[in-house]
Every structure is written in structure tokens, then in C-alpha cells.
């Protein structure tokens, strides 16, 4: 199985930068995904890392270190609408259907 | 932008009844999935489907559950003899590489 850990809750100020960490343990890593989920809504795709390094997409960046089993999602210039749960999800090569396994999510509260 | 669509958005059913949740995946995607999320808990994988058959399923996906692709566009999840603990949001998803989720179907079993 996989073990995916991320902090339960974080709080940050509007306009600031926040980093949400995710650690994972998996026998056959095949990609790490970040999703955003507002309460009562579907997860929406933010980023995908399969190689080490930083992927930047606008205000959002995601970093991966496969040797450390570690990723982070960086959110810049925080806006109130960024208050949501951020889900780290890992794909393993043993997942024959390319399914993802999700962490419990980090609930981010952006305050004025 | 193509999207995964699900119906119904919300269904209330009595314990012991059968429920069918429907999904239309993104048209050029080949992999389809059902996930569920119990209120306040994490997103849990149920089943993946490829080439008209189940490619993987979790421990949650027992004999109570079944999936079907009855035609070229729809993908359904059937839950037989529903239990109170089946109350959850059920997400359909599809992918080529990245998995895209539908808006979900809230199932409430009373």
C-alpha cells in the first residue's frame, strides 16, 4: 500500500506565500498529483510531477524529490478564494488502471 | 473545455434499495474511475475501468458494487442493497494521464 502524509490544516494571510508539504511511501512511484477541493465540490487538477524538480504554473508551483519521497505545493500571492482543501495524490506502477491514491488533504484557510 | 458529467447530483434512498449513479466521461479518455468521499474524510478509490472491463478495484468495491459501460458514452456505478454507511459523495473520473473528476453525486441513505 501507500502512505501519504500531509498537514491537516494551515492558515496564511492574503497576499502571502504558503507551502504545503506531502510525504509518501510507495514501492513503484509513477507520478504525484496535486488537486484543489472546495467544500462540497469535486477535486480539480492543479499540477503533476513525475520527475524531480519544480513545475510552475502561474501562482502555483509543485516540487518533487523522488529520493526523499517528498513533494510540496507552493501557492503565491494568496487570494481569499484559495481557501480550500489541497489533496496530494500518488500513482503507483502497481495500479494497473492508473488510479490515484489520495492523502487526507490539507485544509488551507486564507485570512484577510 | 471537456468535462466529466454526473447524474443525479443528489439522491436520497432508503436502506436496502438499489442505486445507479451515471457518468459521461470525457469523450477521448480511455480510463474511467469511481471514487467516493465520506463527509469529512479523504477521497477513496473504488474501481478503475479500461477496455470494457475492470482493471483494478479496492477493498471497498465488494459484491455490493458493480460498474457497467452500457453504451459508447455512459459509465454507471450500481450499489445494491444500500447501507447507511454508503452515504457519501461519489465521484466519477476519467483520464488519459491526468485524472479529471465530475462534480459528484451526493448519496444519502436513510
XYZ file of N, CA and C in Angstrom:
666
model
N 0.812 -1.198 0.000
C 0.000 0.000 0.000
C 0.848 1.250 0.000
N 0.210 2.365 0.096
C 0.911 3.646 0.078
C 0.579 4.408 1.336
N 1.525 5.179 1.813
C 1.336 6.029 2.960
C 1.577 7.460 2.506
N 0.562 8.287 2.556
C 0.661 9.661 2.100
C 0.312 10.570 3.262
N 1.250 11.440 3.620
C 1.059 12.311 4.769
C 1.135 13.769 4.364
N 0.233 14.553 4.861
C 0.246 15.987 4.669
C -0.388 16.618 5.905
N -0.036 17.883 6.189
C -0.610 18.510 7.384
C -2.121 18.636 7.248
N -2.793 18.584 8.378
C -4.254 18.620 8.365
C -4.775 20.006 8.042
N -4.171 21.010 8.667
C -4.671 22.373 8.494
C -3.507 23.344 8.403
N -3.722 24.442 7.643
C -2.768 25.538 7.599
C -3.556 26.840 7.471
N -2.961 27.903 7.981
C -3.559 29.226 7.853
C -2.510 30.166 7.298
N -2.919 31.044 6.381
C -1.998 32.008 5.799
C -2.764 33.289 5.496
N -2.013 34.333 5.273
C -2.599 35.656 5.063
C -2.702 35.975 3.574
N -3.750 36.645 3.223
C -3.953 37.091 1.840
C -2.706 37.836 1.347
N -2.263 37.475 0.131
C -1.087 38.105 -0.439
C 0.222 37.404 -0.119
N 0.201 36.514 0.847
C 1.411 35.815 1.276
C 1.677 34.594 0.398
N 2.737 33.873 0.782
C 3.114 32.613 0.125
C 2.934 31.488 1.148
N 2.417 30.351 0.706
C 2.287 29.206 1.598
C 2.808 27.955 0.900
N 3.449 27.096 1.667
C 3.985 25.837 1.145
C 3.295 24.685 1.864
N 2.693 23.801 1.119
C 2.010 22.635 1.668
C 2.840 21.408 1.318
N 3.288 20.704 2.335
C 4.165 19.554 2.142
C 3.395 18.246 2.065
N 3.990 17.305 1.375
C 3.426 15.966 1.264
C 4.570 14.967 1.239
N 4.510 13.969 2.089
C 5.467 12.874 2.029
C 4.725 11.593 1.713
N 5.426 10.718 1.024
C 4.763 9.496 0.604
C 5.727 8.326 0.649
N 5.166 7.146 0.758
C 5.939 5.913 0.675
C 5.214 4.998 -0.302
N 5.920 4.606 -1.334
C 5.308 3.727 -2.316
C 6.386 2.884 -2.969
N 6.043 1.689 -3.370
C 7.056 0.770 -3.888
C 7.404 1.043 -5.340
N 6.455 1.609 -6.094
C 6.691 1.831 -7.515
C 6.134 3.170 -7.963
N 6.812 4.233 -7.561
C 6.309 5.583 -7.827
C 6.128 5.811 -9.326
N 4.973 6.403 -9.661
C 4.690 6.676 -11.064
C 3.958 7.997 -11.229
N 4.234 8.953 -10.347
C 3.651 10.275 -10.530
C 2.963 10.794 -9.289
N 3.060 12.094 -9.093
C 2.407 12.744 -7.952
C 1.576 13.905 -8.462
N 0.384 14.009 -7.955
C -0.587 15.000 -8.409
C -1.039 15.845 -7.223
N -1.333 17.104 -7.503
C -1.979 17.976 -6.522
C -3.338 18.404 -7.077
N -4.336 18.335 -6.191
C -5.678 18.770 -6.523
C -6.150 19.783 -5.479
N -7.033 20.665 -5.927
C -7.705 21.589 -5.027
C -9.160 21.142 -4.903
N -9.680 21.189 -3.677
C -11.078 20.810 -3.476
C -11.767 21.797 -2.544
N -12.735 22.531 -3.073
C -13.569 23.366 -2.230
C -14.665 22.488 -1.635
N -15.137 22.899 -0.478
C -16.109 22.098 0.279
C -17.322 21.761 -0.586
N -17.660 20.499 -0.637
C -18.835 20.062 -1.374
C -18.660 19.995 -2.874
N -17.424 20.209 -3.340
C -17.180 20.209 -4.776
C -16.185 19.111 -5.155
N -15.985 18.951 -6.461
C -15.058 17.936 -6.948
C -13.620 18.409 -6.826
N -12.676 17.487 -6.697
C -11.260 17.860 -6.801
C -10.961 18.388 -8.195
N -10.186 19.467 -8.268
C -9.781 19.992 -9.565
C -8.261 19.924 -9.664
N -7.773 19.512 -10.809
C -6.363 19.269 -11.037
C -5.564 20.565 -10.972
N -4.447 20.512 -10.242
C -3.543 21.662 -10.168
C -2.215 21.384 -10.866
N -1.579 20.243 -10.505
C -0.236 20.015 -11.037
C 0.116 18.539 -11.003
N 1.157 18.216 -11.759
C 1.615 16.838 -11.905
C 3.141 16.836 -11.962
N 3.756 15.990 -11.134
C 5.214 15.804 -11.168
C 5.511 14.316 -11.289
N 6.398 13.994 -12.214
C 6.878 12.617 -12.284
C 8.401 12.571 -12.200
N 9.048 13.684 -12.582
C 10.500 13.816 -12.456
C 10.819 14.803 -11.343
N 12.027 14.698 -10.800
C 12.453 15.608 -9.750
C 12.486 17.042 -10.261
N 12.154 17.967 -9.376
C 12.266 19.367 -9.720
C 10.965 20.109 -9.533
N 10.979 21.317 -10.036
C 9.887 22.253 -9.832
C 9.084 22.420 -11.115
N 7.770 22.340 -10.975
C 6.848 22.634 -12.077
C 6.078 23.886 -11.699
N 6.153 24.900 -12.560
C 5.490 26.162 -12.245
C 4.321 26.388 -13.186
N 3.216 26.833 -12.576
C 2.016 27.111 -13.363
C 1.310 28.292 -12.731
N 1.666 29.479 -13.182
C 1.048 30.677 -12.645
C 1.410 30.886 -11.186
N 0.383 31.077 -10.340
C 0.637 31.290 -8.914
C 0.966 29.988 -8.181
N 0.815 28.864 -8.858
C 1.020 27.562 -8.210
C 2.283 26.903 -8.763
N 3.064 26.319 -7.853
C 4.239 25.547 -8.246
C 4.237 24.265 -7.428
N 4.775 23.210 -8.006
C 4.891 21.963 -7.256
C 6.290 21.403 -7.457
N 6.813 20.871 -6.368
C 8.184 20.347 -6.352
C 8.137 18.877 -5.981
N 9.069 18.120 -6.555
C 9.152 16.693 -6.249
C 10.601 16.283 -6.024
N 10.811 15.480 -4.989
C 12.070 14.773 -4.777
C 11.724 13.302 -4.597
N 12.000 12.505 -5.599
C 11.654 11.083 -5.532
C 12.502 10.337 -4.511
N 13.769 10.731 -4.381
C 14.647 10.040 -3.437
C 14.185 10.255 -2.003
N 13.570 11.392 -1.732
C 13.104 11.694 -0.382
C 11.629 11.372 -0.195
N 10.946 10.989 -1.248
C 9.514 10.733 -1.131
C 8.775 11.973 -0.662
N 9.066 13.078 -1.307
C 8.621 14.379 -0.791
C 8.185 15.275 -1.941
N 7.104 15.993 -1.696
C 6.623 16.998 -2.628
C 6.098 18.184 -1.839
N 6.088 19.328 -2.460
C 5.347 20.443 -1.887
C 4.613 21.207 -2.970
N 3.538 21.828 -2.548
C 2.762 22.729 -3.395
C 2.975 24.135 -2.845
N 3.383 25.037 -3.704
C 3.651 26.417 -3.305
C 2.588 27.319 -3.923
N 1.924 28.063 -3.098
C 0.903 28.997 -3.579
C 1.381 30.416 -3.290
N 1.494 31.222 -4.323
C 1.968 32.598 -4.181
C 0.810 33.578 -4.275
N 1.028 34.769 -3.749
C 0.029 35.849 -3.854
C -1.359 35.331 -3.489
N -1.434 34.791 -2.296
C -2.664 34.131 -1.870
C -3.878 35.047 -1.988
N -4.963 34.438 -2.420
C -6.239 35.115 -2.511
C -7.242 34.389 -1.617
N -8.286 35.111 -1.238
C -9.291 34.518 -0.344
C -9.878 33.258 -0.962
N -10.036 33.249 -2.287
C -10.637 32.092 -2.964
C -9.741 30.853 -2.925
N -8.476 31.029 -2.482
C -7.589 29.878 -2.364
C -7.895 29.051 -1.108
N -8.775 29.550 -0.260
C -9.197 28.765 0.910
C -9.906 27.512 0.411
N -9.302 26.367 0.690
C -9.801 25.092 0.165
C -8.965 23.985 0.770
N -9.312 22.772 0.423
C -8.501 21.625 0.803
C -7.586 21.286 -0.365
N -6.315 20.987 -0.080
C -5.346 20.651 -1.114
C -4.937 19.201 -0.931
N -5.159 18.428 -1.968
C -5.001 16.984 -1.902
C -3.752 16.547 -2.656
N -2.913 15.799 -1.970
C -1.744 15.186 -2.579
C -2.147 13.759 -2.968
N -1.835 13.350 -4.184
C -2.228 12.017 -4.647
C -1.070 11.378 -5.396
N -0.883 10.099 -5.183
C 0.251 9.371 -5.755
C -0.244 8.227 -6.624
N 0.432 8.051 -7.750
C 0.176 6.906 -8.625
C 1.329 5.932 -8.482
N 0.970 4.663 -8.392
C 1.974 3.603 -8.271
C 1.897 2.725 -9.513
N 3.042 2.177 -9.948
C 3.019 1.336 -11.144
C 2.228 0.058 -10.931
N 1.969 -0.262 -9.665
C 1.143 -1.446 -9.401
C -0.327 -1.167 -9.657
N -0.662 0.123 -9.825
C -2.042 0.473 -10.134
C -2.281 0.240 -11.624
N -2.786 -0.921 -11.950
C -2.929 -1.290 -13.361
C -3.870 -0.376 -14.106
N -4.768 0.271 -13.394
C -5.693 1.180 -14.043
C -5.301 2.633 -13.912
N -4.072 2.904 -13.555
C -3.556 4.268 -13.401
C -4.330 5.074 -12.350
N -4.884 4.381 -11.379
C -5.637 5.074 -10.333
C -4.703 5.859 -9.427
N -5.252 6.825 -8.732
C -4.520 7.621 -7.763
C -4.965 7.252 -6.355
N -4.008 7.322 -5.436
C -4.334 7.206 -4.022
C -4.115 8.561 -3.373
N -5.103 8.999 -2.643
C -5.101 10.349 -2.097
C -4.688 10.382 -0.636
N -4.014 11.473 -0.263
C -3.829 11.779 1.145
C -5.118 12.356 1.708
N -5.085 12.653 2.985
C -6.288 13.152 3.645
C -6.567 14.615 3.341
N -5.612 15.286 2.718
C -5.832 16.679 2.347
C -5.395 17.649 3.419
N -4.998 18.844 2.983
C -4.627 19.933 3.874
C -5.634 21.044 3.695
N -6.314 21.380 4.761
C -7.310 22.448 4.704
C -6.608 23.781 4.920
N -6.613 24.624 3.889
C -5.948 25.922 3.945
C -6.984 27.023 4.150
N -6.751 27.835 5.150
C -7.596 28.998 5.406
C -6.781 30.245 5.116
N -7.268 31.057 4.194
C -6.619 32.327 3.885
C -7.392 33.437 4.595
N -6.677 34.199 5.394
C -7.314 35.259 6.178
C -6.938 36.640 5.633
N -7.783 37.616 5.853
C -7.502 38.973 5.328
C -6.275 39.572 5.986
N -14.379 23.616 -22.629
C -13.464 22.596 -22.131
C -14.248 21.330 -21.805
N -13.785 20.182 -22.280
C -14.498 18.928 -21.998
C -14.554 18.672 -20.510
N -15.643 18.043 -20.064
C -15.753 17.736 -18.654
C -16.491 16.430 -18.453
N -16.290 15.873 -17.270
C -16.999 14.675 -16.857
C -18.333 15.121 -16.252
N -19.409 14.531 -16.702
C -20.717 14.903 -16.171
C -21.334 13.734 -15.424
N -22.024 14.045 -14.326
C -22.618 13.005 -13.490
C -24.078 13.338 -13.184
N -24.883 12.283 -13.109
C -26.265 12.405 -12.646
C -26.620 11.225 -11.753
N -27.469 11.414 -10.762
C -28.013 12.699 -10.313
C -26.978 13.462 -9.482
N -27.244 14.710 -9.225
C -26.341 15.461 -8.360
C -26.566 15.089 -6.901
N -27.791 14.696 -6.589
C -28.102 14.300 -5.220
C -29.218 13.259 -5.256
N -29.058 12.207 -4.471
C -30.092 11.190 -4.375
C -30.245 10.730 -2.941
N -31.487 10.653 -2.521
C -31.807 10.112 -1.198
C -32.496 8.775 -1.420
N -32.033 7.752 -0.737
C -32.607 6.430 -0.932
C -32.769 5.742 0.413
N -33.708 4.816 0.460
C -33.908 4.063 1.695
C -32.935 2.904 1.770
N -32.536 2.607 2.966
C -31.635 1.485 3.211
C -32.191 0.221 2.572
N -31.344 -0.504 1.897
C -31.765 -1.735 1.241
C -32.133 -1.571 -0.214
N -32.310 -0.340 -0.659
C -32.650 -0.091 -2.054
C -31.405 -0.104 -2.930
N -31.635 -0.258 -4.220
C -30.549 -0.217 -5.196
C -30.446 1.189 -5.787
N -29.233 1.599 -6.045
C -28.977 2.925 -6.613
C -28.086 2.778 -7.833
N -28.373 3.551 -8.871
C -27.495 3.622 -10.036
C -27.060 5.064 -10.224
N -25.760 5.258 -10.224
C -25.185 6.576 -10.469
C -24.599 6.581 -11.879
N -24.866 7.664 -12.589
C -24.493 7.711 -14.001
C -23.430 8.760 -14.265
N -22.626 8.497 -15.279
C -21.484 9.353 -15.601
C -21.271 9.333 -17.109
N -20.899 10.489 -17.642
C -20.424 10.548 -19.021
C -18.990 11.044 -18.964
N -18.016 10.157 -19.193
C -16.610 10.568 -19.145
C -16.259 11.484 -20.312
N -15.082 12.088 -20.247
C -14.592 12.894 -21.348
C -14.378 11.979 -22.546
N -14.797 12.434 -23.720
C -15.013 11.523 -24.851
C -13.769 10.795 -25.335
N -12.604 11.394 -25.305
C -11.429 10.706 -25.833
C -10.616 10.003 -24.752
N -11.143 9.973 -23.527
C -10.437 9.287 -22.455
C -10.716 7.792 -22.506
N -9.727 7.029 -22.058
C -9.840 5.579 -22.124
C -10.002 4.929 -20.754
N -9.598 5.637 -19.702
C -9.685 5.092 -18.351
C -10.804 5.812 -17.602
N -11.605 5.029 -16.906
C -12.710 5.582 -16.139
C -12.592 5.075 -14.710
N -13.105 5.902 -13.778
C -12.954 5.590 -12.356
C -14.202 5.984 -11.585
N -14.382 5.315 -10.472
C -15.285 5.778 -9.433
C -14.494 5.916 -8.141
N -14.680 7.060 -7.488
C -14.126 7.341 -6.173
C -15.297 7.715 -5.275
N -15.085 7.607 -3.978
C -16.093 8.118 -3.069
C -15.414 8.938 -1.972
N -16.195 9.818 -1.380
C -15.680 10.631 -0.272
C -16.773 10.744 0.773
N -16.598 10.052 1.877
C -17.494 10.197 3.009
C -17.253 11.567 3.622
N -18.308 12.198 4.095
C -18.218 13.563 4.605
C -17.085 13.720 5.609
N -16.177 14.646 5.320
C -15.088 14.939 6.235
C -13.899 14.012 6.113
N -13.977 13.057 5.184
C -12.890 12.100 5.042
C -12.202 12.244 3.680
N -11.211 11.410 3.449
C -10.444 11.563 2.221
C -11.135 10.924 1.032
N -10.660 11.287 -0.141
C -11.145 10.691 -1.379
C -10.609 9.261 -1.476
N -11.512 8.306 -1.656
C -11.127 6.887 -1.673
C -11.396 6.262 -3.037
N -10.437 5.536 -3.531
C -10.563 4.838 -4.806
C -11.496 3.635 -4.673
N -12.392 3.505 -5.622
C -13.263 2.330 -5.665
C -12.849 1.377 -6.780
N -12.826 1.893 -8.022
C -12.644 0.996 -9.155
C -12.132 1.777 -10.358
N -11.334 1.102 -11.183
C -10.950 1.667 -12.474
C -11.399 0.711 -13.578
N -11.627 1.270 -14.750
C -12.268 0.531 -15.845
C -11.574 0.903 -17.131
N -11.171 -0.109 -17.895
C -10.458 0.136 -19.149
C -10.815 -0.954 -20.128
N -11.056 -0.575 -21.363
C -11.313 -1.549 -22.419
C -12.473 -2.468 -22.043
N -13.505 -1.846 -21.487
C -14.742 -2.542 -21.146
C -14.612 -3.589 -20.058
N -13.619 -3.428 -19.205
C -13.550 -4.317 -18.056
C -12.861 -3.622 -16.889
N -13.098 -4.151 -15.702
C -12.463 -3.618 -14.513
C -10.974 -3.914 -14.567
N -10.151 -2.867 -14.410
C -8.707 -3.073 -14.401
C -8.156 -3.132 -12.985
N -8.833 -2.520 -12.054
C -8.390 -2.540 -10.667
C -9.570 -2.170 -9.767
N -9.604 -2.744 -8.582
C -10.625 -2.350 -7.615
C -10.050 -2.393 -6.216
N -10.639 -1.599 -5.339
C -10.168 -1.542 -3.963
C -10.971 -2.519 -3.110
N -10.554 -2.601 -1.850
C -11.261 -3.482 -0.904
C -12.691 -3.010 -0.671
N -12.913 -1.733 -0.873
C -14.263 -1.192 -0.660
C -15.217 -1.751 -1.705
N -14.722 -1.958 -2.893
C -15.539 -2.378 -4.033
C -15.816 -3.864 -3.933
N -16.801 -4.204 -3.081
C -17.130 -5.620 -2.902
C -18.333 -5.997 -3.773
N -18.939 -7.116 -3.494
C -20.022 -7.628 -4.344
C -21.254 -6.729 -4.350
N -21.301 -5.780 -3.450
C -22.419 -4.853 -3.414
C -22.364 -3.869 -4.590
N -21.172 -3.699 -5.137
C -20.948 -2.709 -6.179
C -20.748 -3.383 -7.533
N -21.157 -2.678 -8.585
C -20.826 -3.120 -9.933
C -20.748 -1.892 -10.835
N -19.994 -2.031 -11.916
C -19.885 -0.953 -12.894
C -20.207 -1.518 -14.265
N -20.631 -0.597 -15.129
C -21.024 -1.005 -16.470
C -20.845 0.165 -17.420
N -20.512 -0.174 -18.656
C -20.498 0.832 -19.712
C -21.516 0.350 -20.745
N -22.764 0.731 -20.544
C -23.851 0.150 -21.345
C -23.855 0.587 -22.807
N -23.200 1.714 -23.088
C -23.134 2.184 -24.471
C -21.808 2.917 -24.649
N -21.661 3.649 -25.728
C -20.378 4.272 -26.000
C -20.066 5.500 -25.184
N -21.031 5.967 -24.381
C -20.775 7.213 -23.666
C -20.975 7.104 -22.153
N -21.921 6.292 -21.696
C -22.233 6.262 -20.268
C -21.381 5.255 -19.512
N -21.168 5.579 -18.232
C -20.420 4.704 -17.327
C -21.171 4.744 -16.005
N -21.637 3.602 -15.531
C -22.520 3.607 -14.365
C -21.923 2.839 -13.197
N -22.320 3.272 -11.998
C -21.995 2.568 -10.760
C -23.307 2.138 -10.129
N -23.455 0.853 -9.892
C -24.639 0.326 -9.238
C -24.265 -0.096 -7.827
N -25.088 0.332 -6.882
C -24.899 -0.080 -5.490
C -26.156 -0.835 -5.081
N -25.986 -2.107 -4.804
C -27.124 -2.942 -4.414
C -27.305 -2.911 -2.906
N -28.564 -2.996 -2.477
C -28.879 -3.114 -1.058
C -28.080 -2.109 -0.227
N -28.366 -0.831 -0.466
C -27.593 0.234 0.172
C -27.671 0.179 1.693
N -26.570 0.591 2.302
C -26.458 0.662 3.751
C -26.241 2.119 4.155
N -26.485 2.385 5.432
C -26.311 3.759 5.918
C -24.914 4.272 5.631
N -23.937 3.395 5.786
C -22.545 3.808 5.612
C -22.147 4.023 4.160
N -23.057 3.768 3.232
C -22.792 4.093 1.833
C -23.042 5.567 1.541
N -23.583 6.280 2.492
C -23.813 7.717 2.321
C -22.477 8.412 2.104
N -22.352 9.076 0.962
C -21.082 9.692 0.592
C -21.281 10.470 -0.706
N -20.258 11.207 -1.075
C -20.196 11.798 -2.409
C -19.461 10.800 -3.297
N -20.050 10.477 -4.416
C -19.431 9.551 -5.356
C -18.971 10.347 -6.580
N -17.678 10.262 -6.838
C -17.099 10.976 -7.970
C -16.764 9.998 -9.091
N -17.205 10.335 -10.269
C -16.744 9.670 -11.468
C -15.564 10.457 -12.013
N -14.627 9.785 -12.644
C -13.466 10.454 -13.213
C -13.019 9.722 -14.465
N -12.269 10.433 -15.302
C -11.707 9.790 -16.488
C -10.332 10.368 -16.755
N -9.532 9.652 -17.531
C -8.177 10.128 -17.777
C -7.587 9.542 -19.048
N -6.611 10.315 -19.584
C -5.590 9.752 -20.444
C -4.344 9.582 -19.581
N -3.913 10.653 -18.916
C -2.863 10.612 -17.898
C -3.375 11.271 -16.625
N -3.712 12.552 -16.723
C -4.293 13.257 -15.588
C -5.740 12.822 -15.402
N -6.117 12.641 -14.148
C -7.495 12.239 -13.849
C -8.337 13.482 -13.622
N -9.459 13.576 -14.335
C -10.386 14.686 -14.201
C -11.680 14.162 -13.595
N -12.182 14.903 -12.603
C -13.338 14.462 -11.845
C -14.616 15.161 -12.286
N -15.713 14.427 -12.193
C -17.025 15.023 -12.318
C -17.398 15.755 -11.042
N -18.570 16.410 -11.078
C -18.994 17.223 -9.951
C -19.500 16.393 -8.784
N -19.706 15.126 -9.005
C -20.085 14.245 -7.908
C -21.583 14.034 -7.775
N -21.926 12.913 -7.171
C -23.313 12.591 -6.829
C -23.373 12.350 -5.330
N -24.140 13.206 -4.659
C -24.323 13.012 -3.218
C -25.344 11.901 -2.999
N -24.955 10.858 -2.315
C -25.889 9.790 -1.981
C -26.146 9.816 -0.487
N -27.411 9.919 -0.136
C -27.812 9.869 1.268
C -28.704 8.654 1.448
N -28.285 7.745 2.310
C -29.065 6.546 2.609
C -29.725 6.744 3.964
N -31.051 6.605 3.969
C -31.782 6.851 5.229
C -32.487 5.591 5.706
